Structures are given as C-alpha cells and as structure tokens.
Short mmCIF file of C-alpha atoms in Angstrom, two decimals:
data_model
loop_
_atom_site.label_atom_id
_atom_site.label_comp_id
_atom_site.label_asym_id
_atom_site.label_seq_id
_atom_site.Cartn_x
_atom_site.Cartn_y
_atom_site.Cartn_z
CA UNK Z 1 -52.29 -57.89 -19.13
CA UNK Z 2 -51.92 -59.00 -15.53
CA UNK Z 3 -55.05 -59.52 -13.54
CA UNK Z 4 -55.40 -57.86 -10.12
CA UNK Z 5 -54.56 -60.14 -7.19
CA UNK Z 6 -57.37 -62.05 -5.53
CA UNK Z 7 -58.34 -60.05 -2.43
CA UNK Z 8 -57.67 -61.46 1.02
CA UNK Z 9 -61.00 -60.86 2.74
CA UNK Z 10 -60.90 -59.96 6.40
CA UNK Z 11 -63.73 -59.05 8.78
CA UNK Z 12 -64.92 -55.48 8.30
CA UNK Z 13 -64.44 -54.56 11.97
CA UNK Z 14 -60.85 -55.88 11.83
CA UNK Z 15 -60.15 -53.78 8.71
CA UNK Z 16 -61.45 -50.68 10.50
CA UNK Z 17 -59.16 -51.37 13.45
CA UNK Z 18 -56.12 -51.85 11.21
CA UNK Z 19 -56.88 -48.75 9.22
CA UNK Z 20 -57.28 -46.57 12.31
CA UNK Z 21 -54.04 -47.93 13.71
CA UNK Z 22 -52.35 -46.96 10.45
CA UNK Z 23 -53.85 -43.48 10.80
CA UNK Z 24 -52.53 -43.17 14.34
CA UNK Z 25 -49.05 -44.17 13.20
CA UNK Z 26 -49.16 -41.56 10.46
CA UNK Z 27 -50.26 -38.95 13.00
CA UNK Z 28 -47.18 -39.78 15.09
CA UNK Z 29 -44.93 -38.72 12.21
CA UNK Z 30 -47.25 -35.82 11.36
CA UNK Z 31 -48.53 -37.18 8.10
CA UNK Z 32 -52.05 -36.76 9.49
CA UNK Z 33 -53.41 -34.36 12.12
CA UNK Z 34 -54.76 -35.78 15.37
CA UNK Z 35 -58.06 -34.05 14.63
CA UNK Z 36 -58.33 -35.95 11.32
CA UNK Z 37 -57.65 -39.24 13.08
CA UNK Z 38 -60.35 -38.41 15.63
CA UNK Z 39 -62.84 -37.69 12.85
CA UNK Z 40 -62.00 -40.95 11.06
CA UNK Z 41 -62.38 -42.88 14.31
CA UNK Z 42 -65.77 -41.39 15.10
CA UNK Z 43 -67.08 -41.80 11.54
CA UNK Z 44 -65.96 -45.41 11.06
CA UNK Z 45 -67.23 -46.59 14.43
CA UNK Z 46 -70.53 -44.91 13.61
CA UNK Z 47 -70.51 -46.71 10.25
CA UNK Z 48 -70.18 -50.08 12.01
CA UNK Z 49 -73.02 -49.16 14.37
CA UNK Z 50 -75.38 -48.19 11.55
CA UNK Z 51 -74.54 -50.99 9.11
CA UNK Z 52 -77.00 -53.89 9.60
CA UNK Z 53 -75.24 -57.15 10.53
CA UNK Z 54 -71.91 -55.36 10.49
CA UNK Z 55 -70.31 -58.27 12.36
CA UNK Z 56 -71.07 -60.59 9.44
CA UNK Z 57 -69.53 -58.34 6.79
CA UNK Z 58 -66.07 -58.64 5.28
CA UNK Z 59 -64.10 -56.06 3.34
CA UNK Z 60 -65.34 -57.63 0.11
CA UNK Z 61 -69.04 -57.98 0.97
CA UNK Z 62 -69.91 -54.29 1.51
CA UNK Z 63 -71.69 -52.81 -1.52
CA UNK Z 64 -72.61 -49.33 -2.63
CA UNK Z 65 -76.17 -50.02 -1.51
CA UNK Z 66 -74.93 -50.82 1.99
CA UNK Z 67 -73.03 -47.51 2.06
CA UNK Z 68 -76.08 -45.60 0.88
CA UNK Z 69 -78.21 -47.24 3.60
CA UNK Z 70 -75.77 -46.14 6.27
CA UNK Z 71 -75.43 -42.61 4.90
CA UNK Z 72 -79.19 -42.22 4.80
CA UNK Z 73 -79.55 -43.40 8.39
CA UNK Z 74 -76.70 -41.12 9.45
CA UNK Z 75 -78.25 -38.12 7.67
CA UNK Z 76 -81.50 -38.67 9.60
CA UNK Z 77 -79.90 -38.57 13.03
CA UNK Z 78 -79.97 -35.28 14.89
CA UNK Z 79 -77.20 -32.73 14.54
CA UNK Z 80 -75.23 -33.14 17.79
CA UNK Z 81 -74.67 -29.35 17.92
CA UNK Z 82 -78.41 -28.89 18.59
CA UNK Z 83 -79.16 -28.56 22.28
CA UNK Z 84 -81.49 -31.16 23.65
CA UNK Z 85 -85.02 -30.07 24.53
CA UNK Z 86 -86.84 -31.22 27.68
CA UNK Z 87 -88.70 -33.89 25.76
CA UNK Z 88 -85.60 -35.51 24.25
CA UNK Z 89 -84.48 -38.97 25.34
CA UNK Z 90 -81.27 -38.84 27.33
CA UNK Z 91 -78.37 -40.44 25.55
CA UNK Z 92 -75.73 -39.83 22.93
CA UNK Z 93 -77.07 -36.90 20.85
CA UNK Z 94 -75.23 -38.23 17.81
CA UNK Z 95 -77.48 -41.27 17.82
CA UNK Z 96 -80.81 -39.51 18.42
CA UNK Z 97 -83.14 -39.60 15.44
CA UNK Z 98 -84.18 -36.20 14.15
CA UNK Z 99 -87.87 -35.29 14.40
CA UNK Z 100 -87.69 -32.58 11.73
CA UNK Z 101 -85.49 -31.69 8.78
CA UNK Z 102 -84.08 -28.76 10.74
CA UNK Z 103 -82.81 -31.10 13.45
CA UNK Z 104 -81.17 -33.54 11.02
CA UNK Z 105 -77.51 -33.66 10.11
CA UNK Z 106 -76.28 -30.86 7.90
CA UNK Z 107 -75.34 -31.99 4.38
CA UNK Z 108 -71.73 -31.11 5.18
CA UNK Z 109 -71.68 -33.60 8.08
CA UNK Z 110 -72.95 -36.41 5.85
CA UNK Z 111 -70.41 -35.42 3.22
CA UNK Z 112 -67.62 -35.69 5.79
CA UNK Z 113 -68.81 -39.19 6.72
CA UNK Z 114 -68.80 -40.14 3.05
CA UNK Z 115 -65.21 -38.88 2.65
CA UNK Z 116 -64.10 -40.88 5.67
CA UNK Z 117 -65.62 -44.00 4.15
CA UNK Z 118 -64.02 -43.27 0.77
CA UNK Z 119 -60.54 -43.10 2.31
CA UNK Z 120 -61.15 -46.23 4.36
CA UNK Z 121 -62.31 -48.37 1.42
CA UNK Z 122 -59.50 -47.00 -0.78
CA UNK Z 123 -57.11 -48.26 1.88
CA UNK Z 124 -58.80 -51.65 1.79
CA UNK Z 125 -58.21 -51.86 -1.97
CA UNK Z 126 -54.58 -50.81 -1.52
CA UNK Z 127 -54.09 -53.59 1.03
CA UNK Z 128 -55.76 -56.13 -1.30
CA UNK Z 129 -58.56 -56.69 1.18
CA UNK Z 130 -61.17 -55.76 -1.46
CA UNK Z 131 -61.32 -55.83 -5.24
CA UNK Z 132 -62.99 -52.45 -5.68
CA UNK Z 133 -64.28 -49.76 -3.38
CA UNK Z 134 -68.07 -49.84 -2.82
CA UNK Z 135 -67.98 -46.05 -3.04
CA UNK Z 136 -67.82 -46.42 -6.81
CA UNK Z 137 -71.42 -47.61 -6.89
CA UNK Z 138 -72.71 -45.47 -4.04
CA UNK Z 139 -75.33 -42.99 -5.22
CA UNK Z 140 -75.85 -40.89 -2.07
CA UNK Z 141 -73.41 -38.00 -2.38
CA UNK Z 142 -74.50 -34.66 -0.86
CA UNK Z 143 -73.46 -31.84 -3.17
CA UNK Z 144 -74.74 -28.76 -1.40
CA UNK Z 145 -73.15 -28.18 2.00
CA UNK Z 146 -75.33 -25.10 2.52
CA UNK Z 147 -74.25 -21.94 4.26
CA UNK Z 148 -71.59 -22.09 6.89
CA UNK Z 149 -72.72 -21.91 10.48
CA UNK Z 150 -72.29 -18.40 11.79
CA UNK Z 151 -69.56 -19.60 14.16
CA UNK Z 152 -67.49 -20.67 11.16
CA UNK Z 153 -67.74 -17.29 9.38
CA UNK Z 154 -65.50 -14.31 9.88
CA UNK Z 155 -65.86 -11.67 12.54
CA UNK Z 156 -65.95 -8.06 11.42
CA UNK Z 157 -63.10 -5.72 12.37
CA UNK Z 158 -64.67 -4.44 15.58
CA UNK Z 159 -65.69 -7.94 16.73
CA UNK Z 160 -62.17 -9.22 16.05
CA UNK Z 161 -60.58 -6.34 17.97
CA UNK Z 162 -62.90 -6.91 20.92
CA UNK Z 163 -62.02 -10.62 21.04
CA UNK Z 164 -58.27 -9.92 21.03
CA UNK Z 165 -58.63 -7.27 23.77
CA UNK Z 166 -61.14 -8.93 26.12
CA UNK Z 167 -60.82 -12.62 25.21
CA UNK Z 168 -57.62 -13.46 27.13
CA UNK Z 169 -58.77 -11.72 30.33
CA UNK Z 170 -56.07 -10.67 32.76
CA UNK Z 171 -53.77 -12.27 35.32
CA UNK Z 172 -56.45 -12.04 37.99
CA UNK Z 173 -59.28 -13.65 36.01
CA UNK Z 174 -57.24 -16.04 33.90
CA UNK Z 175 -53.84 -17.48 34.95
CA UNK Z 176 -53.18 -18.43 31.33
CA UNK Z 177 -54.10 -15.06 29.82
CA UNK Z 178 -50.72 -14.68 28.07
CA UNK Z 179 -50.96 -18.13 26.47
CA UNK Z 180 -54.53 -17.48 25.39
CA UNK Z 181 -53.58 -14.07 23.90
CA UNK Z 182 -50.92 -15.79 21.78
CA UNK Z 183 -53.37 -18.45 20.55
CA UNK Z 184 -55.98 -15.84 19.63
CA UNK Z 185 -53.38 -13.78 17.78
CA UNK Z 186 -52.08 -16.78 15.84
CA UNK Z 187 -55.64 -17.66 14.74
CA UNK Z 188 -57.20 -14.25 14.21
CA UNK Z 189 -54.22 -12.34 12.80
CA UNK Z 190 -52.12 -14.98 11.02
CA UNK Z 191 -54.95 -17.37 10.19
CA UNK Z 192 -53.28 -20.48 11.61
CA UNK Z 193 -55.33 -23.66 11.97
CA UNK Z 194 -55.81 -25.04 15.47
CA UNK Z 195 -53.86 -28.16 14.45
CA UNK Z 196 -50.96 -26.03 13.28
CA UNK Z 197 -50.85 -24.13 16.56
CA UNK Z 198 -50.73 -27.23 18.75
CA UNK Z 199 -47.93 -28.68 16.61
CA UNK Z 200 -45.69 -25.65 17.18
CA UNK Z 201 -42.53 -26.05 19.25
CA UNK Z 202 -40.42 -23.21 20.65
CA UNK Z 203 -37.71 -24.27 18.17
CA UNK Z 204 -40.00 -23.28 15.33
CA UNK Z 205 -39.64 -19.64 16.39
CA UNK Z 206 -36.90 -17.51 14.81
CA UNK Z 207 -36.23 -14.30 16.72
CA UNK Z 208 -36.16 -10.95 15.00
CA UNK Z 209 -32.83 -9.49 13.90
CA UNK Z 210 -31.89 -5.97 12.78
CA UNK Z 211 -32.38 -7.10 9.18
CA UNK Z 212 -35.24 -9.64 9.40
CA UNK Z 213 -38.52 -9.96 11.34
CA UNK Z 214 -39.36 -12.81 13.65
CA UNK Z 215 -40.99 -15.82 12.02
CA UNK Z 216 -42.60 -19.16 12.69
CA UNK Z 217 -42.08 -22.42 10.82
CA UNK Z 218 -45.53 -23.90 10.31
CA UNK Z 219 -46.17 -27.55 9.50
CA UNK Z 220 -49.44 -27.48 7.60
CA UNK Z 221 -51.71 -29.66 5.47
CA UNK Z 222 -50.13 -31.69 2.73
CA UNK Z 223 -47.10 -32.37 4.97
CA UNK Z 224 -45.53 -29.06 3.90
CA UNK Z 225 -43.68 -26.38 5.81
CA UNK Z 226 -44.12 -22.65 5.37
CA UNK Z 227 -42.54 -19.62 6.99
CA UNK Z 228 -44.89 -17.06 8.50
CA UNK Z 229 -43.59 -13.62 9.61
CA UNK Z 230 -44.45 -12.76 13.17
CA UNK Z 231 -45.54 -9.23 14.10
CA UNK Z 232 -43.40 -7.67 16.86
CA UNK Z 233 -46.23 -7.50 19.40
CA UNK Z 234 -46.91 -11.22 18.99
CA UNK Z 235 -43.20 -12.04 19.31
CA UNK Z 236 -43.12 -9.99 22.52
CA UNK Z 237 -46.08 -11.96 23.91
CA UNK Z 238 -44.37 -15.29 23.14
CA UNK Z 239 -41.06 -14.13 24.61
CA UNK Z 240 -42.71 -13.00 27.86
CA UNK Z 241 -44.78 -16.17 28.07
CA UNK Z 242 -41.80 -18.48 27.63
CA UNK Z 243 -39.81 -16.43 30.16
CA UNK Z 244 -42.59 -16.98 32.68
CA UNK Z 245 -42.46 -20.73 32.06
CA UNK Z 246 -38.71 -20.83 32.68
CA UNK Z 247 -35.76 -22.32 30.82
CA UNK Z 248 -36.72 -25.90 31.70
CA UNK Z 249 -40.16 -25.71 30.08
CA UNK Z 250 -41.09 -28.49 27.61
CA UNK Z 251 -40.65 -27.97 23.85
CA UNK Z 252 -44.27 -27.30 22.78
CA UNK Z 253 -44.80 -23.60 22.25
CA UNK Z 254 -48.12 -23.45 24.18
CA UNK Z 255 -48.63 -25.65 27.21
CA UNK Z 256 -51.48 -26.92 29.34
CA UNK Z 257 -51.50 -26.27 33.13
CA UNK Z 258 -49.85 -29.70 33.56
CA UNK Z 259 -47.11 -28.90 31.08
CA UNK Z 260 -48.29 -31.05 28.20
CA UNK Z 261 -48.79 -30.09 24.55
CA UNK Z 262 -52.27 -28.63 23.92
CA UNK Z 263 -54.76 -30.62 21.85
CA UNK Z 264 -57.08 -29.14 19.21
CA UNK Z 265 -59.96 -29.47 21.63
CA UNK Z 266 -58.00 -27.36 24.15
CA UNK Z 267 -57.80 -24.58 21.55
CA UNK Z 268 -61.54 -24.84 20.95
CA UNK Z 269 -62.29 -24.59 24.67
CA UNK Z 270 -59.83 -21.72 25.05
CA UNK Z 271 -61.70 -19.82 22.34
CA UNK Z 272 -65.11 -20.61 23.90
CA UNK Z 273 -63.92 -19.05 27.19
CA UNK Z 274 -62.52 -16.05 25.32
CA UNK Z 275 -65.91 -15.45 23.66
CA UNK Z 276 -67.61 -15.56 27.10
CA UNK Z 277 -65.16 -12.98 28.50
CA UNK Z 278 -65.72 -10.77 25.48
CA UNK Z 279 -69.51 -11.06 25.84
CA UNK Z 280 -69.24 -10.02 29.51
CA UNK Z 281 -66.98 -7.03 28.74
CA UNK Z 282 -68.41 -5.82 25.43
CA UNK Z 283 -71.70 -7.61 24.59
CA UNK Z 284 -72.38 -5.42 21.56
CA UNK Z 285 -69.25 -6.66 19.79
CA UNK Z 286 -69.18 -10.24 21.04
CA UNK Z 287 -70.10 -13.12 18.74
CA UNK Z 288 -69.60 -16.88 18.91
CA UNK Z 289 -66.78 -18.13 16.70
CA UNK Z 290 -64.79 -21.35 16.25
CA UNK Z 291 -61.07 -21.61 15.31
CA UNK Z 292 -61.84 -21.92 11.59
CA UNK Z 293 -63.99 -18.83 11.84
CA UNK Z 294 -60.91 -16.90 13.00
CA UNK Z 295 -59.04 -18.28 9.98
CA UNK Z 296 -61.85 -16.84 7.81
CA UNK Z 297 -61.51 -13.60 9.80
CA UNK Z 298 -57.80 -13.26 9.04
CA UNK Z 299 -58.28 -13.86 5.32
CA UNK Z 300 -61.33 -11.62 4.96
CA UNK Z 301 -59.87 -8.67 6.85
CA UNK Z 302 -56.55 -8.83 5.00
CA UNK Z 303 -58.29 -8.83 1.61
CA UNK Z 304 -60.54 -6.00 2.75
CA UNK Z 305 -57.41 -3.99 3.55
CA UNK Z 306 -56.12 -4.46 0.03
CA UNK Z 307 -53.66 -7.29 0.52
CA UNK Z 308 -52.76 -9.22 -2.63
CA UNK Z 309 -54.67 -12.49 -2.71
CA UNK Z 310 -51.43 -14.34 -3.54
CA UNK Z 311 -49.83 -13.07 -0.34
CA UNK Z 312 -52.87 -14.11 1.69
CA UNK Z 313 -52.76 -17.56 0.08
CA UNK Z 314 -49.09 -17.91 1.00
CA UNK Z 315 -49.77 -16.85 4.60
CA UNK Z 316 -52.62 -19.36 4.96
CA UNK Z 317 -50.65 -22.16 3.31
CA UNK Z 318 -52.89 -22.55 0.27
CA UNK Z 319 -51.45 -23.90 -2.96
CA UNK Z 320 -53.95 -21.99 -5.10
CA UNK Z 321 -55.77 -18.69 -4.75
CA UNK Z 322 -59.01 -20.53 -5.56
CA UNK Z 323 -58.79 -22.19 -2.15
CA UNK Z 324 -58.19 -18.80 -0.52
CA UNK Z 325 -61.25 -17.35 -2.21
CA UNK Z 326 -63.41 -19.92 -0.44
CA UNK Z 327 -62.29 -18.49 2.90
CA UNK Z 328 -63.51 -14.98 2.17
CA UNK Z 329 -66.72 -13.77 3.76
CA UNK Z 330 -68.50 -10.55 2.92
CA UNK Z 331 -68.11 -7.94 5.64
CA UNK Z 332 -71.18 -5.92 6.62
CA UNK Z 333 -71.51 -2.95 4.27
CA UNK Z 334 -68.46 -3.96 2.21
CA UNK Z 335 -70.38 -4.43 -1.04
CA UNK Z 336 -72.09 -1.06 -0.65
CA UNK Z 337 -68.79 0.71 -0.01
CA UNK Z 338 -67.23 -0.95 -3.06
CA UNK Z 339 -70.09 0.10 -5.33
CA UNK Z 340 -70.02 3.68 -4.04
CA UNK Z 341 -66.25 3.84 -4.65
CA UNK Z 342 -66.54 2.62 -8.23
CA UNK Z 343 -64.20 4.64 -10.51
CA UNK Z 344 -67.06 5.52 -12.86
CA UNK Z 345 -69.14 7.10 -10.08
CA UNK Z 346 -69.94 10.71 -11.15
CA UNK Z 347 -68.18 13.39 -9.17
CA UNK Z 348 -70.74 15.66 -7.50
CA UNK Z 349 -70.14 19.38 -7.77
#
C-alpha cells in the first residue's frame, strides 16, 4: 500500500492567497458564484486575523484546537447586522466583541465560517500542502442554526403583491423602475437566486411562440442549467426594458446605470429601496425582506396554491424535494385553514 506523499508546507497566509485566487478563477468560468468567493475571502481573512501568531503558521501546523480557538473568538464577536448603539466603539462592527449573548454571532454565521475553513483545508490536502485537515479534530461545530431572521422568511400573499406593485416605483421616482420590476418578478414569482439573476444574459431568453411559452436558461448551483418558463407579463417587461436600452446594449440582461452587469449586492440594494417605496405607499403590507426571502416566498405561495412539490423543486433548481421542503414557511392562518378543511370534518346541517 502506497503511503501518501510528504506534504510541501507553505506559509498559511500564502495558502489562503493561492486558494482565493483559485476560487476567483473558478468564478470566472462560473464554477463558483461571486458571492461565494466574497464569503470565502471575508471568512479566511478573518481567520488569519483571529488566529494567534498566524504569521508563524504553515499549512501543516494548524490543529483542530487552533480552529476551535478561532471559531470561539469569532462566535463572541458582535453580529454585524446589529446597529451600533451610542456607547459602541467606532470601528469595524464585525470585529466588535459582543457584550451579551443576544449581540453575538448567530450560530448560522459561525457555521458558515466553519464551512469556509473546511473547504480551504480540504484544498490544502488536495494540493499536498497538509497531511490531513485540522477540521477532522475540531470539536466546535454549531448544530442549531436557530430560526431564520424575519427578512429571510417568506412574505404573505398581500405583502408580496404590495412589493411587486409599489416596489419598482415609477418613471418619475425611479429611472430604473422597469429593470427593478423585472428583478422583483424573477425573485418573488420564479424564485431565482440573486446570483442567478446577475448571471443572466439576453441570449438566455427564448421568446414565446404560438406553440411554446417564453423561457429563461438559468445557470444555477452545482454548475447545472435549467429551463424556467416565463409568464407573459414578465416577458413583456423584459422586451420593453431591452427596447429602451437599444440594440447596442451589452449582453447582461439587467444593467447598472453605467451599463455594467449587476452584482449580487446591487440586487440586495435594489430590494432594500423597493421595500422603502412599499413602506411609503402601503405601510400596512410592507415588510423587510432579502433576496432569499423572496425565494422562500415563491416556494411557499406556490405550494399553498396546490402546486406539486416536484414542480416547485424543478422551478427552484433543487435536486430533491427534501431541499424544497426547507424553503417552505408557514403562512399566517394556513394551518388553521387546513385543519378546518380536513375531509373528516363533520358537515353542519
């Protein structure tokens, strides 16, 4: 039996740089999303900041105990989504130590950091920079991610309708109202991820014919393509938007004011502005939501309308219905309606 090759140790910081460069190259050929590369970059740089004497470590010297020490320190920093109070020290909120458990990182954030480290050290082993991954002896692994933040859960039907109507604004209040309406429709109706939307080109659109509806070719997770039918009203919005841009417009389906491809953060900001417009126009039905919350909205509302879960899974690009089930949120009053409609409910005279 052949022994594994002796690892070629390199400085830990150099390994991080090489790994992130590899991630950026994979993003260029769409084997990774740019958002994923951004997360890896933030997490690994934070790892180097929190690891004592990081500059003295090599790819072979990091142990599971070192990883646990970093994860514990990371978990005790404040959640950067929490707004600073007047008494807080000015600085990077990601590096501020939490004063209470409520201010500390959510278990899901620490779990994401751990996954980033797992992928990095697995790469080190693949490159023969380390014998084994220190993650094998790491003991700090958050299991319970807790409830989703409200912004990541689905809107109810009235909230979703209000966002689609008021969120884009109009030509007077928002010069990009048609583009924003398309983005909101792709997220809230078809359940597309923000990363999938920004990757769309106009060539991915197939126009409707007398025998077939319009459709989009979506490049999703797992480096797979799927075809998503496009409702006529959304096709009309895209057609009018591209006509306004002119025949010489760049290839990306949705463009920034300077004509470049949108980034995931642009989609997030677009949605934040849409929520503000909705709150101004219809405060009773307005609620904060993030792009993934609109993906939850699409799945939940379709299932509530009686769609087959396999069809919803296909639309969202899930390989199993188990994944789809994790996207479903209970709508207000839905459980009560279901119980009252039970087939064994006695019929009142």
